Structure formats: C-alpha cells, structure tokens
PDB file of C-alpha atoms in Angstrom:
ATOM      1  CA  MET A   1      24.136 136.717  44.390  1.00 96.00           C
ATOM      2  CA  LEU A   2      20.409 136.475  45.001  1.00 98.00           C
ATOM      3  CA  PHE A   3      18.303 138.698  47.241  1.00 98.00           C
ATOM      4  CA  ASP A   4      14.918 138.570  48.885  1.00 98.00           C
ATOM      5  CA  LEU A   5      12.811 141.643  48.020  1.00 98.00           C
ATOM      6  CA  ASP A   6      10.385 142.743  50.755  1.00 98.00           C
ATOM      7  CA  GLY A   7      12.196 143.526  53.986  1.00 97.00           C
ATOM      8  CA  THR A   8      15.581 143.185  52.291  1.00 98.00           C
ATOM      9  CA  LEU A   9      15.653 145.611  49.367  1.00 98.00           C
ATOM     10  CA  LEU A  10      12.273 147.316  49.719  1.00 98.00           C
ATOM     11  CA  ASP A  11      10.785 148.540  53.005  1.00 98.00           C
ATOM     12  CA  HIS A  12       7.459 146.736  52.690  1.00 97.00           C
ATOM     13  CA  ASP A  13       6.390 147.219  56.296  1.00 96.00           C
ATOM     14  CA  ALA A  14       6.836 150.991  56.242  1.00 97.00           C
ATOM     15  CA  ALA A  15       4.886 151.252  52.983  1.00 98.00           C
ATOM     16  CA  SER A  16       2.093 148.935  54.089  1.00 98.00           C
ATOM     17  CA  ASP A  17       1.794 150.459  57.569  1.00 97.00           C
ATOM     18  CA  ALA A  18       1.452 153.984  56.182  1.00 98.00           C
ATOM     19  CA  ALA A  19      -1.017 152.841  53.526  1.00 98.00           C
ATOM     20  CA  VAL A  20      -3.316 150.923  55.863  1.00 97.00           C
ATOM     21  CA  VAL A  21      -3.553 153.783  58.377  1.00 96.00           C
ATOM     22  CA  ALA A  22      -4.295 156.305  55.615  1.00 96.00           C
ATOM     23  CA  THR A  23      -6.905 154.053  53.993  1.00 96.00           C
ATOM     24  CA  VAL A  24      -8.682 153.342  57.275  1.00 95.00           C
ATOM     25  CA  HIS A  25      -8.734 157.080  58.002  1.00 93.00           C
ATOM     26  CA  ALA A  26     -10.157 157.922  54.563  1.00 93.00           C
ATOM     27  CA  HIS A  27     -12.458 154.981  53.852  1.00 93.00           C
ATOM     28  CA  GLY A  28     -13.080 153.143  57.121  1.00 92.00           C
ATOM     29  CA  PRO A  29     -13.779 150.823  58.730  1.00 92.00           C
ATOM     30  CA  PRO A  30     -14.374 153.086  61.745  1.00 85.00           C
ATOM     31  CA  ALA A  31     -11.778 152.253  64.360  1.00 75.00           C
ATOM     32  CA  SER A  32     -11.804 153.231  68.013  1.00 81.00           C
ATOM     33  CA  THR A  33      -8.174 152.163  68.318  1.00 82.00           C
ATOM     34  CA  GLY A  34      -5.150 154.164  67.272  1.00 91.00           C
ATOM     35  CA  PRO A  35      -2.730 153.697  64.374  1.00 94.00           C
ATOM     36  CA  ALA A  36      -0.399 151.431  66.373  1.00 95.00           C
ATOM     37  CA  GLN A  37      -3.158 148.857  66.892  1.00 95.00           C
ATOM     38  CA  ILE A  38      -4.244 149.073  63.260  1.00 95.00           C
ATOM     39  CA  ILE A  39      -0.658 148.381  62.207  1.00 96.00           C
ATOM     40  CA  ARG A  40      -0.379 145.387  64.553  1.00 96.00           C
ATOM     41  CA  TRP A  41      -3.592 143.948  63.154  1.00 96.00           C
ATOM     42  CA  ARG A  42      -2.421 144.610  59.592  1.00 97.00           C
ATOM     43  CA  ARG A  43       0.802 142.694  60.142  1.00 97.00           C
ATOM     44  CA  GLU A  44      -0.899 139.759  61.879  1.00 97.00           C
ATOM     45  CA  LEU A  45      -3.581 139.432  59.209  1.00 97.00           C
ATOM     46  CA  GLU A  46      -1.123 139.737  56.345  1.00 97.00           C
ATOM     47  CA  ALA A  47       1.214 137.090  57.780  1.00 95.00           C
ATOM     48  CA  SER A  48      -1.631 134.645  58.344  1.00 97.00           C
ATOM     49  CA  ALA A  49      -3.241 135.214  54.945  1.00 96.00           C
ATOM     50  CA  MET A  50       0.030 135.013  53.036  1.00 94.00           C
ATOM     51  CA  ASP A  51       0.987 131.782  54.792  1.00 93.00           C
ATOM     52  CA  ARG A  52      -2.283 130.248  53.616  1.00 95.00           C
ATOM     53  CA  CYS A  53      -1.794 131.620  50.118  1.00 94.00           C
ATOM     54  CA  LEU A  54       1.761 130.289  49.803  1.00 91.00           C
ATOM     55  CA  ALA A  55       0.568 126.915  51.072  1.00 90.00           C
ATOM     56  CA  GLY A  56      -1.973 126.837  48.219  1.00 91.00           C
ATOM     57  CA  ALA A  57      -5.007 126.952  50.503  1.00 95.00           C
ATOM     58  CA  ILE A  58      -6.310 130.246  49.061  1.00 95.00           C
ATOM     59  CA  THR A  59      -5.614 132.373  45.971  1.00 94.00           C
ATOM     60  CA  PHE A  60      -3.654 135.627  45.921  1.00 93.00           C
ATOM     61  CA  GLN A  61      -6.885 137.594  45.543  1.00 94.00           C
ATOM     62  CA  GLU A  62      -8.502 135.653  48.376  1.00 97.00           C
ATOM     63  CA  GLN A  63      -5.658 136.470  50.741  1.00 97.00           C
ATOM     64  CA  ARG A  64      -6.174 140.151  49.970  1.00 97.00           C
ATOM     65  CA  ARG A  65      -9.873 139.891  50.790  1.00 97.00           C
ATOM     66  CA  LEU A  66      -9.137 137.962  53.959  1.00 97.00           C
ATOM     67  CA  ARG A  67      -6.863 140.720  55.192  1.00 97.00           C
ATOM     68  CA  VAL A  68      -9.507 143.400  54.576  1.00 97.00           C
ATOM     69  CA  THR A  69     -12.460 141.500  56.005  1.00 97.00           C
ATOM     70  CA  GLY A  70     -10.385 140.483  59.021  1.00 97.00           C
ATOM     71  CA  LEU A  71      -9.468 144.106  59.667  1.00 96.00           C
ATOM     72  CA  ALA A  72     -13.097 145.197  59.348  1.00 95.00           C
ATOM     73  CA  GLU A  73     -14.161 142.586  61.900  1.00 94.00           C
ATOM     74  CA  ARG A  74     -11.429 143.581  64.345  1.00 93.00           C
ATOM     75  CA  CYS A  75     -12.507 147.203  64.017  1.00 92.00           C
ATOM     76  CA  GLY A  76     -16.054 146.177  64.923  1.00 89.00           C
ATOM     77  CA  ALA A  77     -17.476 146.813  61.456  1.00 91.00           C
ATOM     78  CA  GLY A  78     -18.900 143.323  61.020  1.00 92.00           C
ATOM     79  CA  GLN A  79     -18.565 141.190  57.907  1.00 94.00           C
ATOM     80  CA  TRP A  80     -17.828 142.989  54.657  1.00 96.00           C
ATOM     81  CA  PRO A  81     -18.926 141.508  51.291  1.00 96.00           C
ATOM     82  CA  GLU A  82     -16.278 140.686  48.708  1.00 96.00           C
ATOM     83  CA  GLU A  83     -17.137 143.707  46.553  1.00 97.00           C
ATOM     84  CA  ARG A  84     -16.565 146.131  49.401  1.00 97.00           C
ATOM     85  CA  ALA A  85     -13.344 144.393  50.423  1.00 97.00           C
ATOM     86  CA  ASP A  86     -12.034 144.527  46.848  1.00 97.00           C
ATOM     87  CA  ALA A  87     -12.854 148.231  46.521  1.00 97.00           C
ATOM     88  CA  TRP A  88     -11.152 149.005  49.828  1.00 97.00           C
ATOM     89  CA  PHE A  89      -8.050 147.045  48.872  1.00 97.00           C
ATOM     90  CA  ALA A  90      -7.799 148.900  45.551  1.00 97.00           C
ATOM     91  CA  ARG A  91      -7.653 152.193  47.443  1.00 98.00           C
ATOM     92  CA  TYR A  92      -5.122 150.764  49.869  1.00 98.00           C
ATOM     93  CA  LEU A  93      -3.011 149.441  46.990  1.00 97.00           C
ATOM     94  CA  GLU A  94      -2.742 152.901  45.430  1.00 97.00           C
ATOM     95  CA  ARG A  95      -1.367 154.278  48.690  1.00 98.00           C
ATOM     96  CA  TYR A  96       0.889 151.267  49.231  1.00 98.00           C
ATOM     97  CA  GLU A  97       2.492 151.611  45.798  1.00 97.00           C
ATOM     98  CA  ALA A  98       3.021 155.343  46.339  1.00 97.00           C
ATOM     99  CA  GLU A  99       4.995 154.515  49.501  1.00 98.00           C
ATOM    100  CA  TRP A 100       7.425 152.020  47.910  1.00 98.00           C
ATOM    101  CA  ARG A 101      10.997 152.880  48.903  1.00 98.00           C
ATOM    102  CA  THR A 102      14.292 151.047  49.045  1.00 98.00           C
ATOM    103  CA  TYR A 103      16.301 150.963  52.245  1.00 98.00           C
ATOM    104  CA  ALA A 104      19.081 153.543  52.380  1.00 97.00           C
ATOM    105  CA  ASP A 105      21.802 150.894  52.325  1.00 97.00           C
ATOM    106  CA  VAL A 106      20.644 149.160  49.134  1.00 97.00           C
ATOM    107  CA  LEU A 107      22.198 151.243  46.355  1.00 96.00           C
ATOM    108  CA  PRO A 108      25.542 151.766  48.146  1.00 95.00           C
ATOM    109  CA  ALA A 109      25.828 148.008  48.636  1.00 95.00           C
ATOM    110  CA  LEU A 110      24.944 147.253  45.023  1.00 95.00           C
ATOM    111  CA  ARG A 111      27.446 149.818  43.733  1.00 94.00           C
ATOM    112  CA  SER A 112      30.147 148.346  45.944  1.00 92.00           C
ATOM    113  CA  LEU A 113      29.417 144.846  44.656  1.00 92.00           C
ATOM    114  CA  ALA A 114      29.529 146.142  41.074  1.00 91.00           C
ATOM    115  CA  GLN A 115      33.056 147.480  41.629  1.00 90.00           C
ATOM    116  CA  ARG A 116      34.466 144.047  42.390  1.00 88.00           C
ATOM    117  CA  SER A 117      37.149 142.777  40.057  1.00 85.00           C
ATOM    118  CA  GLU A 118      34.800 139.893  39.292  1.00 85.00           C
ATOM    119  CA  PRO A 119      31.305 141.444  39.166  1.00 79.00           C
ATOM    120  CA  LEU A 120      28.456 139.297  40.436  1.00 88.00           C
ATOM    121  CA  ALA A 121      25.320 138.379  38.554  1.00 92.00           C
ATOM    122  CA  LEU A 122      22.397 139.585  40.685  1.00 96.00           C
ATOM    123  CA  GLY A 123      18.855 138.301  41.006  1.00 97.00           C
ATOM    124  CA  VAL A 124      15.782 138.295  43.247  1.00 98.00           C
ATOM    125  CA  VAL A 125      13.952 135.351  44.805  1.00 98.00           C
ATOM    126  CA  THR A 126      10.607 136.330  46.271  1.00 97.00           C
ATOM    127  CA  ASN A 127       7.481 134.794  47.737  1.00 95.00           C
ATOM    128  CA  GLY A 128       4.836 136.822  46.017  1.00 88.00           C
ATOM    129  CA  ASP A 129       3.006 137.746  42.848  1.00 92.00           C
ATOM    130  CA  ALA A 130       5.546 138.011  40.029  1.00 95.00           C
ATOM    131  CA  GLU A 131       3.862 140.951  38.301  1.00 95.00           C
ATOM    132  CA  GLN A 132       3.671 143.057  41.444  1.00 95.00           C
ATOM    133  CA  GLN A 133       7.215 142.214  42.538  1.00 97.00           C
ATOM    134  CA  ARG A 134       8.673 143.178  39.167  1.00 97.00           C
ATOM    135  CA  ARG A 135       6.655 146.395  39.274  1.00 97.00           C
ATOM    136  CA  LYS A 136       8.195 147.181  42.654  1.00 97.00           C
ATOM    137  CA  LEU A 137      11.712 146.797  41.276  1.00 98.00           C
ATOM    138  CA  ALA A 138      10.912 149.019  38.308  1.00 97.00           C
ATOM    139  CA  ARG A 139       9.214 151.688  40.436  1.00 97.00           C
ATOM    140  CA  VAL A 140      12.141 152.059  42.851  1.00 97.00           C
ATOM    141  CA  GLY A 141      14.788 151.972  40.134  1.00 97.00           C
ATOM    142  CA  LEU A 142      16.218 148.529  40.823  1.00 98.00           C
ATOM    143  CA  ALA A 143      15.052 146.631  37.729  1.00 97.00           C
ATOM    144  CA  GLU A 144      18.325 147.200  35.883  1.00 96.00           C
ATOM    145  CA  TRP A 145      20.248 145.726  38.809  1.00 97.00           C
ATOM    146  CA  PHE A 146      18.188 142.535  38.880  1.00 96.00           C
ATOM    147  CA  PRO A 147      17.594 141.170  35.379  1.00 92.00           C
ATOM    148  CA  HIS A 148      16.075 137.951  36.675  1.00 95.00           C
ATOM    149  CA  VAL A 149      13.285 137.575  39.231  1.00 97.00           C
ATOM    150  CA  THR A 150      12.290 134.166  40.551  1.00 98.00           C
ATOM    151  CA  ALA A 151       8.809 134.424  42.069  1.00 97.00           C
ATOM    152  CA  SER A 152       6.898 131.753  43.922  1.00 94.00           C
ATOM    153  CA  SER A 153       3.792 132.474  41.842  1.00 92.00           C
ATOM    154  CA  GLU A 154       5.642 131.345  38.712  1.00 95.00           C
ATOM    155  CA  VAL A 155       7.715 128.522  40.153  1.00 95.00           C
ATOM    156  CA  GLY A 156       4.823 126.862  41.963  1.00 93.00           C
ATOM    157  CA  ALA A 157       6.863 126.620  45.153  1.00 94.00           C
ATOM    158  CA  ALA A 158       7.581 129.132  47.886  1.00 95.00           C
ATOM    159  CA  LYS A 159      10.437 129.651  50.291  1.00 96.00           C
ATOM    160  CA  PRO A 160      11.529 127.723  52.324  1.00 96.00           C
ATOM    161  CA  ASP A 161      11.001 125.035  49.659  1.00 97.00           C
ATOM    162  CA  PRO A 162      14.385 124.285  48.012  1.00 98.00           C
ATOM    163  CA  ALA A 163      12.691 124.250  44.600  1.00 97.00           C
ATOM    164  CA  VAL A 164      12.387 128.026  44.410  1.00 97.00           C
ATOM    165  CA  PHE A 165      16.080 128.515  45.214  1.00 98.00           C
ATOM    166  CA  HIS A 166      17.100 125.844  42.716  1.00 98.00           C
ATOM    167  CA  ALA A 167      14.952 127.475  40.026  1.00 98.00           C
ATOM    168  CA  ALA A 168      16.887 130.717  40.478  1.00 97.00           C
ATOM    169  CA  CYS A 169      20.228 128.906  40.291  1.00 97.00           C
ATOM    170  CA  THR A 170      19.122 127.152  37.115  1.00 97.00           C
ATOM    171  CA  ALA A 171      18.222 130.478  35.526  1.00 94.00           C
ATOM    172  CA  TYR A 172      21.852 131.536  35.912  1.00 94.00           C
ATOM    173  CA  ARG A 173      23.222 128.080  35.045  1.00 95.00           C
ATOM    174  CA  LEU A 174      25.001 127.876  38.368  1.00 96.00           C
ATOM    175  CA  ARG A 175      25.250 125.186  40.995  1.00 97.00           C
ATOM    176  CA  PRO A 176      23.671 126.132  44.339  1.00 98.00           C
ATOM    177  CA  ALA A 177      27.125 126.080  45.958  1.00 97.00           C
ATOM    178  CA  GLN A 178      28.159 128.928  43.646  1.00 96.00           C
ATOM    179  CA  VAL A 179      25.345 131.199  44.790  1.00 97.00           C
ATOM    180  CA  VAL A 180      24.926 133.507  47.796  1.00 97.00           C
ATOM    181  CA  TYR A 181      21.394 134.307  48.960  1.00 98.00           C
ATOM    182  CA  VAL A 182      20.571 137.257  51.241  1.00 98.00           C
ATOM    183  CA  GLY A 183      17.261 137.664  53.077  1.00 98.00           C
ATOM    184  CA  ASP A 184      15.792 139.288  56.168  1.00 97.00           C
ATOM    185  CA  ARG A 185      14.156 136.176  57.638  1.00 95.00           C
ATOM    186  CA  LEU A 186      16.428 133.726  59.406  1.00 93.00           C
ATOM    187  CA  ARG A 187      14.551 130.480  58.767  1.00 93.00           C
ATOM    188  CA  THR A 188      12.567 131.181  55.602  1.00 96.00           C
ATOM    189  CA  ASP A 189      15.444 132.941  53.849  1.00 97.00           C
ATOM    190  CA  ALA A 190      18.958 132.336  55.157  1.00 97.00           C
ATOM    191  CA  GLU A 191      18.626 128.908  56.746  1.00 96.00           C
ATOM    192  CA  ALA A 192      16.351 127.650  53.964  1.00 97.00           C
ATOM    193  CA  ALA A 193      18.830 128.784  51.305  1.00 98.00           C
ATOM    194  CA  THR A 194      21.645 127.065  53.183  1.00 98.00           C
ATOM    195  CA  ALA A 195      19.607 123.865  53.392  1.00 98.00           C
ATOM    196  CA  ALA A 196      19.087 124.091  49.617  1.00 98.00           C
ATOM    197  CA  GLY A 197      22.846 124.159  49.089  1.00 98.00           C
ATOM    198  CA  LEU A 198      23.346 127.914  48.661  1.00 98.00           C
ATOM    199  CA  ARG A 199      25.324 130.167  50.974  1.00 97.00           C
ATOM    200  CA  GLY A 200      22.591 131.812  53.013  1.00 97.00           C
ATOM    201  CA  VAL A 201      23.173 135.201  54.657  1.00 97.00           C
ATOM    202  CA  TRP A 202      20.775 136.602  57.238  1.00 96.00           C
ATOM    203  CA  LEU A 203      20.081 140.343  57.029  1.00 97.00           C
ATOM    204  CA  ASP A 204      19.043 141.017  60.630  1.00 95.00           C
ATOM    205  CA  ARG A 205      17.926 144.625  60.165  1.00 95.00           C
ATOM    206  CA  HIS A 206      16.296 144.858  63.585  1.00 91.00           C
ATOM    207  CA  GLY A 207      19.013 143.147  65.619  1.00 88.00           C
ATOM    208  CA  THR A 208      16.763 140.253  66.615  1.00 84.00           C
ATOM    209  CA  ALA A 209      19.415 137.529  66.681  1.00 80.00           C
ATOM    210  CA  PRO A 210      18.498 134.849  69.257  1.00 74.00           C
ATOM    211  CA  PRO A 211      20.972 133.946  72.020  1.00 69.00           C
ATOM    212  CA  GLY A 212      23.976 132.101  70.680  1.00 73.00           C
ATOM    213  CA  GLU A 213      25.570 132.269  67.277  1.00 69.00           C
ATOM    214  CA  PRO A 214      23.226 131.896  64.275  1.00 76.00           C
ATOM    215  CA  THR A 215      23.941 128.985  61.981  1.00 84.00           C
ATOM    216  CA  VAL A 216      24.495 131.296  59.004  1.00 93.00           C
ATOM    217  CA  PRO A 217      26.490 134.504  58.412  1.00 94.00           C
ATOM    218  CA  ARG A 218      24.632 137.509  59.841  1.00 94.00           C
ATOM    219  CA  ILE A 219      24.716 141.184  58.900  1.00 94.00           C
ATOM    220  CA  GLU A 220      22.620 144.133  60.054  1.00 95.00           C
ATOM    221  CA  ARG A 221      23.063 146.295  56.958  1.00 96.00           C
ATOM    222  CA  LEU A 222      23.541 145.451  53.305  1.00 96.00           C
ATOM    223  CA  ASP A 223      26.653 147.590  53.112  1.00 92.00           C
ATOM    224  CA  GLU A 224      28.306 144.969  55.337  1.00 94.00           C
ATOM    225  CA  LEU A 225      27.801 142.416  52.588  1.00 92.00           C
ATOM    226  CA  PRO A 226      30.901 143.106  50.446  1.00 86.00           C
ATOM    227  CA  ALA A 227      33.131 142.318  53.409  1.00 87.00           C
ATOM    228  CA  LEU A 228      31.729 138.770  53.498  1.00 86.00           C
ATOM    229  CA  MET A 229      32.728 138.096  49.917  1.00 81.00           C
ATOM    230  CA  PRO A 230      36.063 136.433  49.126  1.00 73.00           C
TER     231      PRO A 230
END
C-alpha cells in the first residue's frame, strides 16, 4: 500500500499557513491585510509555483523564490532581489519544519493495517524534493513505517504521470494491480493511480466530493482504510 505524503499523512497546509503568517509578522513584507488573506495568497502562489516546477519549467529553488517574491508584490512591497527572497524563505523554512505534524488518524490506521494476518508493505509516493520529504517522515516518526519513498525529484516524473506510480511498484517488485494507492487529491492521486493500473483510493479529508459517485473508492479518514481491504 502506497501513500501520498502532504495532505495525506502530514498536515502540510497547517504547517505552512502557521509558518508564513509568523514569518511575515517577524520579517515582513509589511502587510495591510490579515492572516486569512496572507494564507490565501500563500496557497495560490505555492500551487502555481509547484505546478511550474513539476512541469520542469523552473527549478525547486526557483519555485521557492517565486513564492516569496510573489507574496512581497501582493503585500505591496515591490520586487525583492533573489538574496532577500532566499533569506526570507530560510526563516520561513525553520518555522515550517517546526510545525510538521501528522494527522491524528495516521498512526491508528497504520497500526490497524500492521495487525492484518497478511501485513502490507508500505511506501510513499510524493511530488516533491526527496531529501525534504524523507526528512519530514523522520521528523514526525513515520520513517520506520515507510522504508521506501518514491519522489518525483528522483524519478524525473511527477503525479499524475503513470511513471512515478510504476517506479514505486517496481521498487517492491509488484504489478500495479497488486498495489493500493491512497492520496488526498482526487485527480492527481486517486484517479491518476487508477489510470496507472493501481487501486486508487481518494482521502477526501474536507468532504469535497463533487455531485455523483466518484470513480474511485472514497474515505474521509485514514482509519476507514482497513475496512476497504479484503
């Protein structure tokens, strides 16, 4: 069984939201808007920059700078040079890492899966920088649960590309049809995994299912996962 990381096992949004508000408060840019607007801008800028990064249009470091300079401009602080953006992001990153937490349902679900008569091999498939993603797992105490991490930065392909899912299956010497994949994004995670031949499961933590039945199994909490298993 493979899992997405951010938004599935680790509460990335809560960590990043808290970190960006604290960093703006401590180091600027001056903002006349409140925390809610800063958070909305943070999420918009991150999504846009990461999409470009995963498409190969910019580097991982460039997407970080783009997020910072975009936030400075939206706050009315003008254009920041790369050096200032890098320094700001380093301060933000310290706060972000200090806020890393798993969701409350993660460990109970993993323990339940481990008690099966036929224990499952577990792994992570993530769109992100391999070093940082492995550090997240170690920091929150999940590294021992997930001995193998398949990261887009190492594979050279990012979800929803089937190649990243197939790379993870190959690491375990399993056919895609033998593998379940769980992620919090319907199209990029669950539907993409299904299209790649895996059994995709959508973790709809926020209850955002569109009208009609989704095309893949849907759960709202990870502790519902064992009930889906044969």
